[in-house]
CSV table of C-alpha atoms in Angstrom, one decimal:
chain,number,residue,atom,x,y,z
A,1032,SER,CA,-20.2,-28.6,7.8
A,1033,GLN,CA,-21.0,-29.4,4.2
A,1034,THR,CA,-18.5,-30.6,1.5
A,1035,ILE,CA,-18.8,-31.7,-1.9
A,1036,HIS,CA,-16.5,-34.2,-3.6
A,1037,GLN,CA,-15.8,-35.0,-7.2
A,1038,TRP,CA,-13.6,-37.7,-8.8
A,1039,PRO,CA,-11.6,-38.2,-10.6
A,1040,ALA,CA,-9.7,-35.0,-10.7
A,1041,THR,CA,-8.4,-35.5,-14.3
A,1042,LEU,CA,-9.3,-38.0,-16.9
A,1043,VAL,CA,-8.0,-38.8,-20.3
A,1044,GLN,CA,-10.2,-41.1,-22.3
A,1045,PRO,CA,-10.3,-42.3,-26.0
A,1046,VAL,CA,-13.1,-41.5,-28.2
A,1047,GLY,CA,-15.9,-44.1,-27.9
A,1048,SER,CA,-15.1,-45.1,-24.5
A,1049,PRO,CA,-17.6,-45.0,-21.6
A,1050,LEU,CA,-17.6,-42.3,-18.9
A,1051,SER,CA,-18.6,-42.3,-15.3
A,1052,LEU,CA,-18.0,-39.1,-13.2
A,1053,GLU,CA,-19.0,-39.1,-9.5
A,1054,CYS,CA,-20.1,-36.4,-7.1
A,1055,THR,CA,-21.0,-36.7,-3.6
A,1056,VAL,CA,-22.2,-34.4,-1.0
A,1057,GLU,CA,-21.7,-34.6,2.8
A,1058,GLY,CA,-23.4,-32.7,5.5
A,1059,THR,CA,-26.8,-31.9,4.1
A,1060,SER,CA,-30.0,-33.8,3.2
A,1061,ASN,CA,-32.1,-33.7,0.0
A,1062,PRO,CA,-29.8,-31.1,-1.7
A,1063,ASN,CA,-30.6,-30.0,-5.3
A,1064,LEU,CA,-27.7,-31.3,-7.3
A,1065,TYR,CA,-26.3,-29.9,-10.7
A,1066,TRP,CA,-23.7,-30.9,-13.4
A,1067,TYR,CA,-22.3,-28.1,-15.4
A,1068,ARG,CA,-19.7,-28.3,-18.3
A,1069,GLN,CA,-17.2,-25.5,-18.8
A,1070,ALA,CA,-15.3,-25.1,-22.0
A,1071,ALA,CA,-11.8,-23.6,-21.8
A,1072,GLY,CA,-12.1,-19.8,-20.9
A,1073,ARG,CA,-15.8,-19.9,-21.1
A,1074,GLY,CA,-18.9,-19.7,-18.9
A,1075,LEU,CA,-20.8,-22.7,-17.3
A,1076,GLN,CA,-23.4,-24.7,-19.3
A,1077,LEU,CA,-25.9,-26.5,-17.2
A,1078,LEU,CA,-26.2,-30.1,-18.2
A,1079,PHE,CA,-28.4,-31.8,-15.7
A,1080,TYR,CA,-30.1,-31.0,-12.3
A,1081,SER,CA,-31.9,-33.2,-9.9
A,1082,VAL,CA,-34.3,-32.3,-7.0
A,1083,GLY,CA,-34.5,-35.8,-5.5
A,1084,ILE,CA,-33.4,-39.4,-5.8
A,1085,GLY,CA,-34.2,-40.7,-9.3
A,1086,GLN,CA,-35.3,-37.3,-10.5
A,1087,ILE,CA,-33.3,-35.9,-13.4
A,1088,SER,CA,-33.8,-33.0,-15.6
A,1089,SER,CA,-31.7,-32.5,-18.7
A,1090,GLU,CA,-31.1,-29.0,-20.0
A,1091,VAL,CA,-29.5,-29.9,-23.4
A,1092,PRO,CA,-29.8,-32.9,-25.7
A,1093,GLN,CA,-26.4,-34.5,-25.8
A,1094,ASN,CA,-24.2,-37.6,-25.4
A,1095,LEU,CA,-24.4,-37.7,-21.6
A,1096,SER,CA,-26.7,-38.8,-19.0
A,1097,ALA,CA,-27.0,-38.3,-15.4
A,1098,SER,CA,-28.4,-40.5,-12.5
A,1099,ARG,CA,-28.9,-39.9,-8.7
A,1100,PRO,CA,-29.0,-43.4,-7.0
A,1101,GLN,CA,-28.7,-41.9,-3.6
A,1102,ASP,CA,-29.7,-38.7,-1.9
A,1103,ARG,CA,-26.1,-37.3,-2.0
A,1104,GLN,CA,-24.8,-39.0,-4.9
A,1105,PHE,CA,-24.9,-37.6,-8.5
A,1106,ILE,CA,-23.3,-39.5,-11.4
A,1107,LEU,CA,-22.6,-38.2,-15.0
A,1108,SER,CA,-22.2,-40.9,-17.6
A,1109,SER,CA,-21.7,-41.5,-21.2
A,1110,LYS,CA,-21.7,-44.8,-23.3
A,1111,LYS,CA,-19.4,-43.5,-26.1
A,1112,LEU,CA,-17.4,-40.4,-25.6
A,1113,LEU,CA,-17.0,-37.8,-28.3
A,1114,LEU,CA,-14.2,-35.4,-28.8
A,1115,SER,CA,-16.6,-32.5,-28.0
A,1116,ASP,CA,-17.2,-34.0,-24.6
A,1117,SER,CA,-13.9,-32.7,-23.6
A,1118,GLY,CA,-14.0,-29.9,-21.0
A,1119,PHE,CA,-14.2,-29.2,-17.2
A,1120,TYR,CA,-17.2,-30.8,-15.4
A,1121,LEU,CA,-18.4,-29.2,-12.3
A,1122,CYS,CA,-20.9,-30.6,-9.8
A,1123,ALA,CA,-22.7,-28.3,-7.5
A,1124,TYR,CA,-25.3,-28.6,-4.8
A,1125,GLU,CA,-28.0,-26.2,-3.3
A,1126,ARG,CA,-29.2,-26.8,0.2
A,1127,GLY,CA,-32.9,-27.5,0.5
A,1128,GLY,CA,-35.4,-25.0,1.5
A,1129,ALA,CA,-35.0,-21.3,0.7
A,1130,GLU,CA,-31.3,-21.6,0.0
A,1131,GLU,CA,-30.3,-20.0,-3.3
A,1132,THR,CA,-26.6,-20.2,-3.4
A,1133,GLN,CA,-24.9,-23.1,-5.1
A,1134,TYR,CA,-21.8,-24.8,-3.8
A,1135,PHE,CA,-19.3,-26.2,-6.2
A,1136,GLY,CA,-17.0,-29.2,-6.2
A,1137,PRO,CA,-13.4,-29.0,-7.4
A,1138,GLY,CA,-14.2,-30.2,-10.8
A,1139,THR,CA,-13.1,-33.0,-13.2
A,1140,ARG,CA,-11.0,-32.2,-16.2
A,1141,LEU,CA,-11.9,-34.5,-19.0
A,1142,LEU,CA,-9.8,-34.8,-22.2
A,1143,VAL,CA,-11.1,-37.0,-24.9
A,1144,LEU,CA,-8.6,-38.1,-27.6
B,207,SER,CA,-26.8,-14.6,-26.4
B,208,GLN,CA,-26.6,-15.6,-22.7
B,209,GLN,CA,-28.8,-14.6,-20.0
B,210,GLY,CA,-25.9,-13.0,-18.1
B,211,GLU,CA,-23.0,-11.5,-19.9
B,212,GLU,CA,-20.0,-9.9,-18.2
B,213,ASP,CA,-18.1,-7.0,-19.4
B,214,PRO,CA,-15.2,-6.7,-19.8
B,215,GLN,CA,-14.1,-10.2,-20.8
B,216,ALA,CA,-10.7,-9.4,-19.4
B,217,LEU,CA,-9.3,-6.9,-17.0
B,218,SER,CA,-5.7,-6.2,-15.9
B,219,ILE,CA,-4.9,-3.8,-12.9
B,220,GLN,CA,-2.3,-3.0,-10.4
B,221,GLU,CA,-2.5,-4.1,-6.9
B,222,GLY,CA,-4.3,-1.5,-4.8
B,223,GLU,CA,-6.4,-0.2,-7.6
B,224,ASN,CA,-10.2,-0.9,-7.8
B,225,ALA,CA,-11.6,-3.4,-10.2
B,226,THR,CA,-15.2,-3.0,-11.7
B,227,MET,CA,-16.9,-5.6,-13.6
B,228,ASN,CA,-20.4,-5.5,-15.1
B,229,CYS,CA,-23.1,-8.0,-15.9
B,230,SER,CA,-26.2,-7.7,-18.1
B,231,TYR,CA,-29.0,-9.8,-18.3
B,232,LYS,CA,-32.3,-10.2,-20.4
B,233,THR,CA,-35.1,-11.5,-18.3
B,234,SER,CA,-36.7,-10.8,-14.9
B,235,ILE,CA,-34.8,-12.3,-11.9
B,236,ASN,CA,-35.3,-13.2,-8.4
B,237,ASN,CA,-31.7,-12.6,-7.4
B,238,LEU,CA,-28.3,-12.1,-9.0
B,239,GLN,CA,-25.1,-13.9,-7.7
B,240,TRP,CA,-21.5,-13.4,-8.2
B,241,TYR,CA,-19.0,-16.1,-8.2
B,242,ARG,CA,-15.3,-16.4,-8.4
B,243,GLN,CA,-13.1,-19.1,-10.0
B,244,ASN,CA,-9.5,-19.5,-9.6
B,245,SER,CA,-7.8,-21.3,-12.7
B,246,GLY,CA,-8.8,-25.0,-12.9
B,247,ARG,CA,-10.8,-24.9,-9.6
B,248,GLY,CA,-14.6,-24.9,-8.7
B,249,LEU,CA,-16.6,-21.7,-8.3
B,250,VAL,CA,-16.9,-20.1,-5.1
B,251,HIS,CA,-20.0,-17.9,-4.1
B,252,LEU,CA,-19.2,-14.4,-3.3
B,253,ILE,CA,-22.4,-12.4,-2.8
B,254,LEU,CA,-26.1,-12.5,-3.7
B,255,ILE,CA,-28.2,-9.6,-4.3
B,256,ARG,CA,-32.1,-9.8,-4.5
B,257,SER,CA,-34.3,-8.1,-7.1
B,258,ASN,CA,-35.6,-5.7,-4.5
B,259,GLU,CA,-32.1,-4.7,-3.4
B,260,ARG,CA,-29.9,-1.9,-5.0
B,261,GLU,CA,-26.6,-2.3,-3.4
B,262,LYS,CA,-24.8,-4.7,-1.1
B,263,HIS,CA,-21.5,-4.9,0.6
B,264,SER,CA,-19.2,-7.7,1.8
B,265,GLY,CA,-15.8,-6.9,2.9
B,266,ARG,CA,-13.9,-5.2,-0.1
B,267,LEU,CA,-16.8,-6.3,-2.4
B,268,ARG,CA,-19.6,-4.0,-3.5
B,269,VAL,CA,-22.5,-5.2,-5.7
B,270,THR,CA,-25.0,-2.9,-7.4
B,271,LEU,CA,-28.2,-4.0,-9.1
B,272,ASP,CA,-30.2,-1.9,-11.6
B,273,THR,CA,-33.3,-4.0,-12.5
B,274,SER,CA,-34.6,-1.2,-14.9
B,275,LYS,CA,-31.5,-1.7,-17.0
B,276,LYS,CA,-31.1,-5.3,-16.2
B,277,SER,CA,-27.5,-4.9,-15.1
B,278,SER,CA,-25.3,-5.4,-12.1
B,279,SER,CA,-21.7,-4.4,-11.2
B,280,LEU,CA,-19.2,-6.0,-9.0
B,281,LEU,CA,-16.7,-3.6,-7.4
B,282,ILE,CA,-13.4,-5.1,-5.7
B,283,THR,CA,-11.7,-2.3,-3.8
B,284,ALA,CA,-8.1,-2.2,-3.0
B,285,SER,CA,-7.4,-5.3,-5.1
B,286,ARG,CA,-4.7,-7.8,-4.3
B,287,ALA,CA,-2.8,-10.2,-6.3
B,288,ALA,CA,-4.8,-12.9,-4.6
B,289,ASP,CA,-8.0,-11.5,-6.4
B,290,THR,CA,-6.6,-12.7,-9.7
B,291,ALA,CA,-9.3,-15.1,-11.0
B,292,SER,CA,-12.5,-15.2,-13.2
B,293,TYR,CA,-15.6,-13.7,-11.9
B,294,PHE,CA,-19.0,-14.9,-13.0
B,295,CYS,CA,-22.4,-13.4,-12.5
B,296,ALA,CA,-25.4,-16.0,-12.3
B,297,THR,CA,-29.0,-15.2,-12.6
B,298,ASP,CA,-31.9,-16.7,-10.7
B,299,THR,CA,-35.0,-16.5,-12.8
B,300,GLY,CA,-37.2,-18.8,-10.7
B,301,ARG,CA,-36.3,-21.8,-12.6
B,302,ARG,CA,-34.6,-24.5,-10.7
B,303,ALA,CA,-31.1,-23.6,-12.0
B,304,LEU,CA,-28.9,-20.5,-12.2
B,305,THR,CA,-27.7,-19.1,-15.6
B,306,PHE,CA,-24.2,-18.3,-15.6
B,307,GLY,CA,-22.4,-15.6,-17.8
B,308,SER,CA,-19.0,-16.3,-19.6
B,309,GLY,CA,-17.1,-14.4,-17.0
B,310,THR,CA,-14.5,-11.7,-16.5
B,311,ARG,CA,-10.9,-12.7,-16.1
B,312,LEU,CA,-9.3,-10.3,-13.7
B,313,GLN,CA,-5.5,-10.2,-13.5
B,314,VAL,CA,-4.0,-8.1,-10.5
B,315,GLN,CA,-0.3,-7.3,-11.1
B,316,PRO,CA,1.7,-7.2,-7.9
C-alpha cells in the first residue's frame, strides 16, 4: 500500500532562518508530487509540483524553493523565512498513469516569529 | 476569484440531518473532486465526478455536477458528529495540478 510522510509535524522558526521540509512517498513509483500551503481557515494554494526527478514547476513567485532529489522525495526549502511564510504545508502525491486523485500527507504547521 | 468556490463557508446542523455544500467554478473541467479535511490534518479524497457524469454516489455521499452551470453539490445524508470537518472541491482542468476552493466548514452537533 502507498503512504506519504511529512516531517516535521510542527516547526517554530525565527524570521530570517532557513527552512527544510521533507516529504516522502512509499509504495508507488514515479508519482507526481505537490506542495501546497494553507492559511488558517482557507483553501489550498499550490506552490510547486514535480512530474519527475529534478523537474520542478513553480506556481507562484515567492520566498520558497523545491527540489526532488529522488523519485519519492520532495523537499521544500527557504534560505530566509518571512513572517508571511507561516502556514500549514501539505505535500501530496498522485500515482502515475491515469490516476487523478491526490493523496495528502499529514502536513507541517510552520510558525515564523 | 478562485476556480472553485464553495458555498456556504460554514454550515451547522444536527446529527441525522442532511448537509448540502455547493461548489462553483469558472473554466472547463475534466473532473471535479471533493476532499475532506479534519482540523489540522491532511486532506482525504472523497469522490471524483467526471465532466460527462451528472451524479455519483458513495455510501452516504451524493455528488452532482452541472457543467452548464459550472457547479457541483455534495450531499451528506444522515450526518454524524464524525462528519464534522472542512470540505473542499477541487477542479481538474487538464493542467498538471488541481485547483482547490476555500472550503465549507461543517459542524454536526450531536
